[in-house]
Coordinates of C-alpha atoms and ligand atoms in Angstrom, one line a residue:
M268 CA -2.6 28.1 -19.8
A269 CA -0.7 30.2 -22.4
K270 CA 2.1 28.7 -24.4
G271 CA 5.6 29.5 -23.3
E272 CA 8.5 30.7 -25.4
N273 CA 12.2 29.7 -25.7
V274 CA 11.4 26.1 -26.0
N275 CA 14.5 24.4 -27.3
Q276 CA 14.5 20.8 -26.2
H277 CA 11.9 18.3 -25.1
G278 CA 12.2 14.9 -23.5
A279 CA 14.7 13.6 -21.0
S280 CA 17.8 11.5 -21.4
M281 CA 17.4 8.5 -19.1
E282 CA 20.4 9.6 -17.0
K283 CA 19.0 13.1 -16.4
L284 CA 15.6 11.8 -15.5
V285 CA 16.9 9.1 -13.1
S286 CA 19.0 11.8 -11.4
L287 CA 16.2 14.3 -11.1
C288 CA 13.8 11.6 -9.8
K289 CA 16.3 10.7 -7.1
S290 CA 17.3 14.2 -6.1
R291 CA 13.8 15.6 -5.9
G292 CA 12.1 12.6 -4.3
F293 CA 10.2 10.9 -7.1
I294 CA 11.8 7.5 -7.3
Y295 CA 14.7 5.9 -5.5
P296 CA 16.5 2.6 -6.2
S297 CA 14.9 0.0 -3.9
S298 CA 16.7 -0.8 -0.7
E299 CA 19.6 1.4 -1.8
I300 CA 21.5 1.3 1.5
Y301 CA 22.2 -2.4 0.8
G302 CA 23.3 -1.7 -2.8
G303 CA 19.8 -1.8 -4.3
L304 CA 17.9 -4.2 -6.5
S305 CA 18.0 -3.2 -10.2
A306 CA 14.6 -5.0 -10.7
T307 CA 12.6 -2.9 -8.3
W308 CA 12.2 0.8 -7.3
D309 CA 10.7 2.8 -4.5
Y310 CA 8.4 5.8 -4.9
G311 CA 9.3 8.8 -2.8
P312 CA 7.1 11.7 -1.6
L313 CA 6.5 13.2 -5.0
G314 CA 6.5 9.8 -6.8
V315 CA 3.6 8.5 -4.7
E316 CA 1.6 11.6 -5.5
I317 CA 2.1 11.4 -9.3
K318 CA 1.4 7.7 -9.3
Q319 CA -1.8 8.2 -7.3
N320 CA -2.9 11.1 -9.5
I321 CA -2.5 8.9 -12.7
Q322 CA -4.3 6.1 -11.0
D323 CA -7.1 8.5 -10.0
A324 CA -7.3 9.9 -13.5
W325 CA -7.6 6.4 -14.9
W326 CA -10.3 5.4 -12.3
K327 CA -12.3 8.6 -13.0
E328 CA -12.1 7.9 -16.8
M329 CA -12.9 4.2 -16.7
V330 CA -15.2 3.7 -13.7
R331 CA -16.7 7.1 -12.7
R332 CA -17.5 8.2 -16.3
H333 CA -19.1 4.9 -17.3
D334 CA -22.3 3.7 -15.6
N335 CA -21.5 0.2 -16.9
I336 CA -18.0 -0.3 -15.5
V337 CA -17.5 -1.3 -11.9
G338 CA -14.3 -1.7 -9.8
L339 CA -12.7 -4.7 -8.1
D340 CA -9.6 -5.3 -5.8
A341 CA -8.7 -9.0 -6.0
A342 CA -6.0 -10.7 -3.9
I343 CA -2.4 -10.9 -5.3
M344 CA -2.1 -14.6 -4.3
M345 CA -4.8 -16.7 -6.0
H346 CA -5.6 -20.4 -6.2
P347 CA -2.8 -22.0 -8.3
R348 CA -5.3 -23.6 -10.6
T349 CA -6.1 -20.1 -11.8
W350 CA -2.7 -20.0 -13.6
E351 CA -3.1 -23.4 -15.1
A352 CA -6.5 -22.4 -16.5
S353 CA -5.2 -19.0 -17.8
G354 CA -2.4 -20.7 -19.6
H355 CA 0.4 -19.0 -17.7
V356 CA 1.9 -22.2 -16.2
D357 CA 2.4 -23.6 -19.7
N358 CA 2.9 -20.5 -21.9
F359 CA 4.1 -17.5 -19.8
S360 CA 7.8 -18.0 -20.5
D361 CA 10.8 -16.4 -22.2
P362 CA 13.4 -18.3 -24.2
L363 CA 16.6 -18.2 -22.1
V364 CA 20.3 -18.9 -22.6
D365 CA 23.2 -18.8 -20.1
C366 CA 26.8 -18.1 -20.6
K367 CA 28.8 -21.1 -19.3
K368 CA 31.8 -18.8 -18.6
C369 CA 30.6 -15.5 -17.1
K370 CA 27.2 -17.0 -16.0
N371 CA 25.3 -14.0 -17.5
R372 CA 21.7 -14.8 -18.6
F373 CA 20.1 -13.5 -21.8
R374 CA 16.8 -13.7 -23.6
E375 CA 17.4 -15.7 -26.7
D376 CA 15.2 -13.4 -28.9
T377 CA 17.0 -10.3 -27.6
L378 CA 20.4 -12.0 -28.4
R379 CA 19.2 -12.9 -31.9
K380 CA 18.2 -9.3 -32.5
M381 CA 21.5 -8.0 -31.2
R382 CA 23.4 -10.2 -33.6
L383 CA 21.2 -9.1 -36.5
D384 CA 21.7 -5.4 -35.6
K385 CA 25.5 -5.8 -35.4
D386 CA 25.5 -8.1 -38.4
I387 CA 27.4 -10.9 -36.5
D388 CA 26.5 -14.6 -36.7
D389 CA 28.5 -16.2 -34.0
A390 CA 26.6 -17.8 -31.1
L391 CA 28.9 -16.7 -28.3
C392 CA 28.2 -14.6 -25.2
P393 CA 28.2 -10.9 -26.1
E394 CA 29.8 -10.1 -22.8
C395 CA 32.8 -12.4 -22.6
G396 CA 32.7 -14.5 -25.8
G397 CA 32.1 -17.7 -23.7
E398 CA 30.0 -20.7 -24.9
L399 CA 26.2 -20.4 -24.5
T400 CA 23.9 -23.1 -23.2
E401 CA 21.0 -24.5 -25.3
V402 CA 17.8 -22.5 -25.2
R403 CA 15.3 -23.3 -22.5
Q404 CA 12.0 -21.9 -21.5
F405 CA 12.0 -19.9 -18.3
N406 CA 8.6 -19.3 -16.7
L407 CA 8.2 -15.6 -15.6
M408 CA 5.9 -16.3 -12.6
F409 CA 7.3 -16.0 -9.1
A410 CA 6.4 -19.1 -7.1
T411 CA 6.1 -19.1 -3.3
Q412 CA 4.4 -21.2 -0.7
L413 CA 1.3 -20.5 1.4
G414 CA 1.4 -21.9 5.0
P415 CA 4.1 -23.5 7.0
V416 CA 4.5 -26.8 5.1
K417 CA 6.4 -26.7 1.8
D418 CA 4.7 -29.3 -0.4
A419 CA 3.0 -29.4 -3.7
G420 CA -0.3 -28.3 -2.1
S421 CA 1.2 -25.1 -0.7
L422 CA 2.4 -23.7 -4.1
V423 CA 1.1 -20.3 -5.0
Y424 CA 2.2 -17.7 -7.5
L425 CA 2.4 -13.9 -7.3
R426 CA 0.0 -12.8 -10.0
P427 CA 1.7 -11.9 -13.2
E428 CA -1.3 -9.8 -14.4
T429 CA -4.3 -8.4 -12.5
A430 CA -6.7 -9.6 -15.2
Q431 CA -7.3 -13.1 -13.8
G432 CA -8.6 -11.6 -10.5
I433 CA -11.4 -10.1 -12.7
F434 CA -12.1 -13.4 -14.6
V435 CA -12.4 -15.5 -11.5
N436 CA -14.8 -12.9 -10.0
F437 CA -16.9 -12.6 -13.1
K438 CA -19.9 -14.6 -11.7
N439 CA -19.6 -12.9 -8.3
V440 CA -19.9 -9.4 -9.9
V441 CA -22.8 -10.5 -12.2
N442 CA -24.7 -12.0 -9.3
S443 CA -24.1 -9.2 -6.8
S444 CA -24.5 -6.1 -8.9
R445 CA -26.9 -5.0 -11.5
V446 CA -24.5 -5.1 -14.5
K447 CA -25.8 -6.0 -17.9
I448 CA -23.8 -6.9 -21.0
P449 CA -21.9 -4.9 -22.3
F450 CA -20.2 -4.1 -19.0
G451 CA -16.7 -3.8 -17.6
I452 CA -14.7 -4.6 -14.5
A453 CA -11.7 -2.4 -13.7
Q454 CA -8.9 -3.1 -11.3
V455 CA -5.6 -1.4 -10.3
G456 CA -2.9 -3.4 -8.5
K457 CA 0.5 -4.9 -8.3
A458 CA 1.8 -7.6 -10.7
F459 CA 5.0 -9.6 -10.6
R460 CA 7.2 -11.1 -13.3
N461 CA 10.6 -12.6 -13.0
E462 CA 11.9 -10.6 -16.0
I463 CA 15.2 -11.8 -17.3
T464 CA 16.2 -8.4 -18.5
T465 CA 14.9 -5.6 -16.4
G466 CA 16.2 -2.1 -17.0
N467 CA 15.6 1.3 -18.5
F468 CA 14.7 2.6 -15.0
I469 CA 11.1 1.7 -14.2
F470 CA 10.2 0.6 -17.8
R471 CA 10.6 -3.1 -17.1
T472 CA 10.7 -4.2 -13.4
C473 CA 9.9 -7.4 -11.6
E474 CA 7.3 -5.7 -9.4
F475 CA 5.0 -3.2 -11.1
E476 CA 1.4 -1.9 -11.2
Q477 CA -1.2 -2.4 -13.8
M478 CA -4.5 -0.6 -14.5
E479 CA -6.7 -3.2 -16.3
M480 CA -10.2 -3.3 -17.5
Q481 CA -12.1 -6.3 -18.9
Y482 CA -15.1 -5.4 -21.0
F483 CA -17.6 -8.2 -21.4
V484 CA -19.5 -8.2 -24.7
R485 CA -21.9 -10.3 -26.8
P486 CA -19.9 -12.6 -29.1
G487 CA -19.9 -11.0 -32.6
S488 CA -19.7 -7.4 -31.3
E489 CA -16.1 -7.6 -30.2
D490 CA -14.5 -6.0 -33.3
L491 CA -16.5 -2.9 -33.1
V492 CA -16.0 -2.5 -29.3
F493 CA -12.3 -3.2 -29.8
E494 CA -12.0 -0.1 -32.1
E495 CA -14.0 2.1 -29.7
W496 CA -11.6 1.2 -26.8
K497 CA -8.6 1.7 -28.9
T498 CA -9.6 5.3 -29.6
K499 CA -10.7 6.0 -26.0
R500 CA -7.5 4.8 -24.5
M501 CA -5.3 6.7 -26.9
D502 CA -7.3 9.9 -26.2
W503 CA -6.9 9.4 -22.5
Y504 CA -3.1 9.6 -22.6
V505 CA -3.3 12.9 -24.6
D506 CA -6.2 14.6 -22.9
S507 CA -6.0 13.5 -19.3
I508 CA -2.3 12.8 -18.8
G509 CA -1.0 15.4 -21.2
I510 CA 1.3 13.1 -23.3
R511 CA 2.2 14.6 -26.7
S512 CA 0.3 12.8 -29.4
E513 CA 3.2 12.7 -31.8
R514 CA 5.1 10.5 -29.3
L515 CA 2.4 7.9 -29.2
R516 CA 1.3 5.4 -31.9
F517 CA -0.5 2.1 -32.3
N518 CA 1.4 -1.1 -33.1
E519 CA -0.6 -4.2 -34.2
H520 CA 0.7 -7.6 -33.0
G521 CA 1.6 -9.9 -35.9
P522 CA 0.6 -13.6 -35.6
K523 CA 3.9 -14.6 -34.0
E524 CA 3.7 -11.9 -31.3
L525 CA 0.1 -12.5 -30.2
A526 CA -0.2 -13.7 -26.6
H527 CA -1.8 -17.2 -26.2
Y528 CA -5.1 -15.6 -25.2
A529 CA -5.4 -12.9 -27.9
K530 CA -7.4 -12.9 -31.2
T531 CA -6.3 -9.3 -32.0
A532 CA -3.9 -7.1 -30.1
F533 CA -2.7 -3.5 -30.5
D534 CA -0.1 -1.8 -28.3
I535 CA -0.2 1.9 -27.6
E536 CA 3.5 2.6 -27.9
Y537 CA 5.6 5.6 -26.7
N538 CA 8.7 6.9 -28.3
Y539 CA 11.2 6.4 -25.4
P540 CA 14.8 7.4 -25.6
F541 CA 15.5 3.7 -26.4
G542 CA 12.9 3.6 -29.2
W543 CA 9.2 2.8 -29.7
Q544 CA 8.0 0.4 -27.0
E545 CA 4.8 -0.6 -25.3
L546 CA 2.9 1.5 -22.8
E547 CA -0.5 -0.3 -22.9
G548 CA -1.9 -3.4 -24.5
I549 CA -5.4 -3.6 -25.9
H550 CA -6.5 -7.2 -26.5
S551 CA -9.4 -9.0 -27.9
R552 CA -9.4 -12.1 -25.7
T553 CA -12.5 -13.8 -27.0
D554 CA -14.1 -16.2 -24.5
Y555 CA -10.8 -17.9 -23.9
D556 CA -10.3 -17.0 -20.2
L557 CA -13.9 -17.6 -19.0
R558 CA -14.2 -20.8 -21.0
R559 CA -10.8 -22.1 -19.6
H560 CA -11.9 -21.3 -16.0
E561 CA -15.2 -23.1 -16.6
Q562 CA -13.2 -26.2 -17.8
F563 CA -10.8 -26.1 -14.8
C564 CA -13.2 -25.2 -12.0
G565 CA -16.2 -27.1 -13.3
K566 CA -18.5 -24.2 -12.7
D567 CA -20.8 -22.6 -15.3
M568 CA -19.4 -19.3 -16.6
S569 CA -22.2 -18.5 -19.0
Y570 CA -24.3 -15.3 -18.9
L571 CA -28.0 -15.1 -19.4
D572 CA -28.8 -12.3 -21.7
A573 CA -32.3 -11.1 -20.9
E574 CA -32.5 -8.9 -23.9
T575 CA -31.9 -11.7 -26.5
N576 CA -33.1 -14.4 -24.2
S577 CA -29.9 -16.4 -24.9
R578 CA -27.1 -17.9 -22.8
Y579 CA -23.5 -17.6 -23.8
I580 CA -19.9 -17.1 -22.5
P581 CA -19.2 -13.4 -23.1
Y582 CA -16.2 -12.2 -25.2
V583 CA -13.8 -9.9 -23.6
I584 CA -12.0 -6.7 -24.8
E585 CA -9.1 -5.9 -22.4
T586 CA -7.4 -2.6 -21.9
S587 CA -4.2 -3.2 -20.0
S588 CA -2.1 -0.2 -19.0
G589 CA 1.1 -0.1 -16.9
L590 CA 0.6 2.3 -14.0
T591 CA 4.3 2.5 -13.2
R592 CA 5.2 2.6 -16.9
S593 CA 2.7 5.5 -17.3
V594 CA 4.6 7.3 -14.5
L595 CA 7.8 6.9 -16.5
V596 CA 6.2 8.2 -19.7
A597 CA 4.5 11.1 -18.0
L598 CA 7.9 12.2 -16.4
M599 CA 9.9 11.6 -19.6
D600 CA 7.5 13.4 -21.8
A601 CA 7.2 16.4 -19.4
Y602 CA 11.0 16.9 -18.9
H603 CA 12.2 20.0 -20.7
E604 CA 15.3 22.1 -20.6
E605 CA 14.9 25.6 -22.0
K606 CA 17.3 28.6 -22.3
L607 CA 15.9 31.7 -20.8
D608 CA 16.3 34.8 -23.0
G609 CA 19.4 36.9 -22.6
K610 CA 20.6 35.3 -19.3
G611 CA 22.2 32.1 -20.6
E612 CA 20.3 30.4 -17.8
V613 CA 18.8 27.0 -18.4
R614 CA 15.5 26.2 -16.8
T615 CA 14.6 22.6 -16.1
V616 CA 10.9 22.2 -16.1
L617 CA 8.4 19.3 -16.0
H618 CA 5.5 20.2 -18.2
L619 CA 3.2 17.8 -16.3
H620 CA -0.5 18.1 -16.9
P621 CA -2.0 19.8 -13.8
N622 CA -4.2 16.7 -13.3
I623 CA -1.2 14.6 -12.4
A624 CA 1.4 17.2 -11.0
P625 CA 2.4 16.0 -7.5
V626 CA 2.2 19.6 -6.1
K627 CA -0.6 21.6 -7.8
V628 CA 0.0 25.0 -6.1
A629 CA 2.9 26.5 -4.2
V630 CA 2.4 29.6 -2.0
F631 CA 5.3 32.0 -1.2
P632 CA 5.6 35.1 0.8
L633 CA 7.8 37.6 -1.0
V634 CA 9.7 38.2 2.3
K635 CA 9.3 36.6 5.7
K636 CA 8.7 39.8 7.6
D637 CA 5.8 42.3 8.1
G638 CA 3.1 39.6 8.4
L639 CA 3.6 38.3 4.8
S640 CA 4.7 34.9 6.0
E641 CA 1.6 34.5 8.2
M642 CA -0.7 35.7 5.4
A643 CA 0.9 33.3 2.9
R644 CA 0.6 30.4 5.3
R645 CA -3.1 31.2 5.9
I646 CA -3.7 31.2 2.1
E647 CA -1.8 27.9 1.7
E648 CA -3.8 26.3 4.5
G649 CA -7.0 27.4 2.9
L650 CA -6.1 25.8 -0.4
R651 CA -5.1 22.4 1.2
E652 CA -8.7 21.0 1.2
D653 CA -8.9 21.2 -2.6
F654 CA -5.3 21.0 -3.9
A655 CA -1.9 19.4 -3.1
T656 CA -0.1 22.5 -1.8
F657 CA 3.5 23.5 -0.8
F658 CA 4.7 26.5 1.3
D659 CA 8.2 27.8 0.8
Q660 CA 9.7 31.0 2.2
R661 CA 13.4 30.1 1.8
G662 CA 15.7 31.9 -0.7
A663 CA 15.2 34.3 -3.5
I664 CA 11.8 34.2 -5.2
G665 CA 13.3 33.3 -8.6
R666 CA 15.0 30.2 -7.0
R667 CA 11.8 29.2 -5.4
Y668 CA 10.0 29.3 -8.8
R669 CA 12.8 27.2 -10.4
R670 CA 12.5 24.6 -7.7
M671 CA 8.8 24.3 -8.4
D672 CA 9.4 24.2 -12.2
E673 CA 11.7 21.2 -11.7
I674 CA 9.0 19.2 -10.0
G675 CA 6.3 20.3 -12.3
T676 CA 4.2 22.5 -10.1
P677 CA 1.8 24.3 -12.5
F678 CA 0.8 27.2 -10.3
C679 CA 2.7 29.5 -7.9
V680 CA 1.0 32.1 -5.7
T681 CA 3.1 35.0 -4.3
V682 CA 2.0 37.1 -1.4
D683 CA 3.6 40.6 -1.4
Y684 CA 3.0 44.0 0.2
E685 CA 0.0 44.7 -2.1
T686 CA -1.7 41.6 -0.7
M687 CA -1.8 43.3 2.7
D688 CA -3.5 46.3 1.2
N689 CA -6.0 44.9 -1.3
R690 CA -6.0 41.1 -0.8
T691 CA -4.6 40.4 -4.3
V692 CA -1.7 38.0 -5.1
T693 CA 0.2 37.1 -8.2
L694 CA -0.6 33.8 -9.8
R695 CA 2.4 32.5 -11.9
L696 CA 1.9 29.9 -14.6
R697 CA 4.7 27.3 -14.9
D698 CA 4.7 26.8 -18.7
S699 CA 4.6 30.4 -19.9
M700 CA 6.0 32.0 -16.7
E701 CA 3.2 34.6 -17.1
Q702 CA 2.0 36.3 -14.0
F703 CA -1.5 37.7 -13.2
R704 CA -2.8 39.7 -10.3
I705 CA -5.9 38.0 -8.9
S706 CA -7.9 38.2 -5.7
V707 CA -7.1 35.8 -2.8
E708 CA -10.7 34.7 -2.9
G709 CA -10.4 33.8 -6.7
I710 CA -7.3 31.6 -6.4
A711 CA -9.1 28.3 -6.3
D712 CA -11.4 29.2 -9.3
S713 CA -8.4 30.4 -11.3
I714 CA -6.5 27.1 -10.7
R715 CA -9.6 25.1 -11.7
R716 CA -10.1 27.2 -14.9
E717 CA -6.5 26.9 -15.9
T718 CA -6.5 23.2 -15.3
L719 CA -9.6 22.7 -17.4
S720 CA -8.2 24.7 -20.3
Y721 CA -4.7 23.2 -20.0
R722 CA -3.0 22.4 -23.3
R723 CA 0.4 20.8 -23.5
L724 CA 3.2 22.8 -25.2
Ligands
GAP129 N1 -3.4 -8.7 -18.9 C1 -2.7 -8.5 -20.1 C2 -1.3 -8.1 -19.8 O1 -0.8 -8.2 -18.7 P1 0.9 -7.2 -21.0 O2 1.0 -6.5 -22.3 O3 1.7 -8.3 -20.6 O4 -0.7 -7.6 -20.9 C3 0.2 -4.9 -19.9 O5 1.0 -6.0 -19.9 C4 1.0 -3.7 -19.5 O6 1.6 -3.9 -18.2 C5 2.2 -3.3 -20.4 O7 1.7 -2.6 -21.5 C6 3.1 -2.5 -19.5 O8 2.7 -1.2 -19.4 C7 2.9 -3.2 -18.2 N2 4.0 -4.1 -17.9 C8 4.1 -5.4 -18.3 N3 5.2 -6.0 -17.8 C9 5.9 -5.0 -17.1 C10 7.1 -5.0 -16.4 N4 7.9 -6.0 -16.3 N5 7.4 -3.8 -15.8 C11 6.6 -2.7 -15.9 N6 5.5 -2.7 -16.5 C12 5.1 -3.8 -17.2

């Protein structure tokens, strides 16, 4: 796709993005008719498409393109001992303080940072100046009960990460498939955390989705494999999802930031409107998880390596991406307002990679009469099998293009009177707004070609 001109501003303010997401059907506040829950969000008709497309791109990259990575879909509710073994019952907590006056709740580390930033040293509530409680640890796991009787035996947690579903199934996968070390198990699914401070739209929510992969390796090889996965994961965001590389960076965890299971950890960070923050975590987890599960369940978690004729508990490299957070980054990075030459008109456009655009091709008849509408409908129906399509015959053609730009549709096909004569249509590219005349029969190939050669502005 050729590069466009008149580019004057990239990236969205959070307010503009939230407003576009709601008005165009990407993301709505959850249960909004009852006043909503700031901690959760609902994905509308376009939101589910982009989320699914990102998930598909991840699955293709991680599972389909590797003959040594297999998939899994474990249950959200797991045996509670899982979370004792994983360390989440003891360690997965945030330091919390309450205001005795206004009852607001704060993370102590956030409060400390706020005080440092504003150069103040009082220990009072930043909202009302009230007295604060002592710091206490607040576990982020949601607890619920399984079955009709509420007793200690019925306690279960909603999983705070998908990873443990993979660890508890490690032996099942080894025994039921032909995987050999090094190999990976990949999973996409919901995770739940009772975050004290949610916010920044879908950046931090209590219910979210993760795309995680655990890569099991021989002890001693983990540092090399860790570097390989770091590179592969960063490349994926740029090449497959179309995120601008200059908005991404690595950030290594210092000793105090390391999670209880990690030997080394790097985040892939994105430069959000509120600063550099995590998008994905890449962790070297050693044999911590499998060894802990072995201790807690009493079952052997070792692997017999036929190549070296040795038995050991594998080490693990984890790549842990937020699916819902990737949706936010994709939308934010794609949002663009540009002034069109000479007209004073501002075009809002989402420069989404065609791989993840919720609608890939829109088909328009220039006018509704003289058979153009029926012809356009037939073309659109013919493309449905291969692409997410949209048919629109309402309003001026320019307005129809603008509506498609706003939701990131990379290709528009217009049927006009020439189509009736020689079976050609115009193909319009979203980013450059260039138009080409191509044959009806060549539409699908042109879209595929443009998608393969797509380069982000
Ligand atoms: N298994 C390792 C693990 O869960 P993490 O760094 O806690 O690591 C991985 O989480 C990714 O999950 C994050 O990089 C982020 O994209 C996403 N994530 C974590 N907490 C989230 C939340 N409350 N809301 C949205 N996404 C979240």
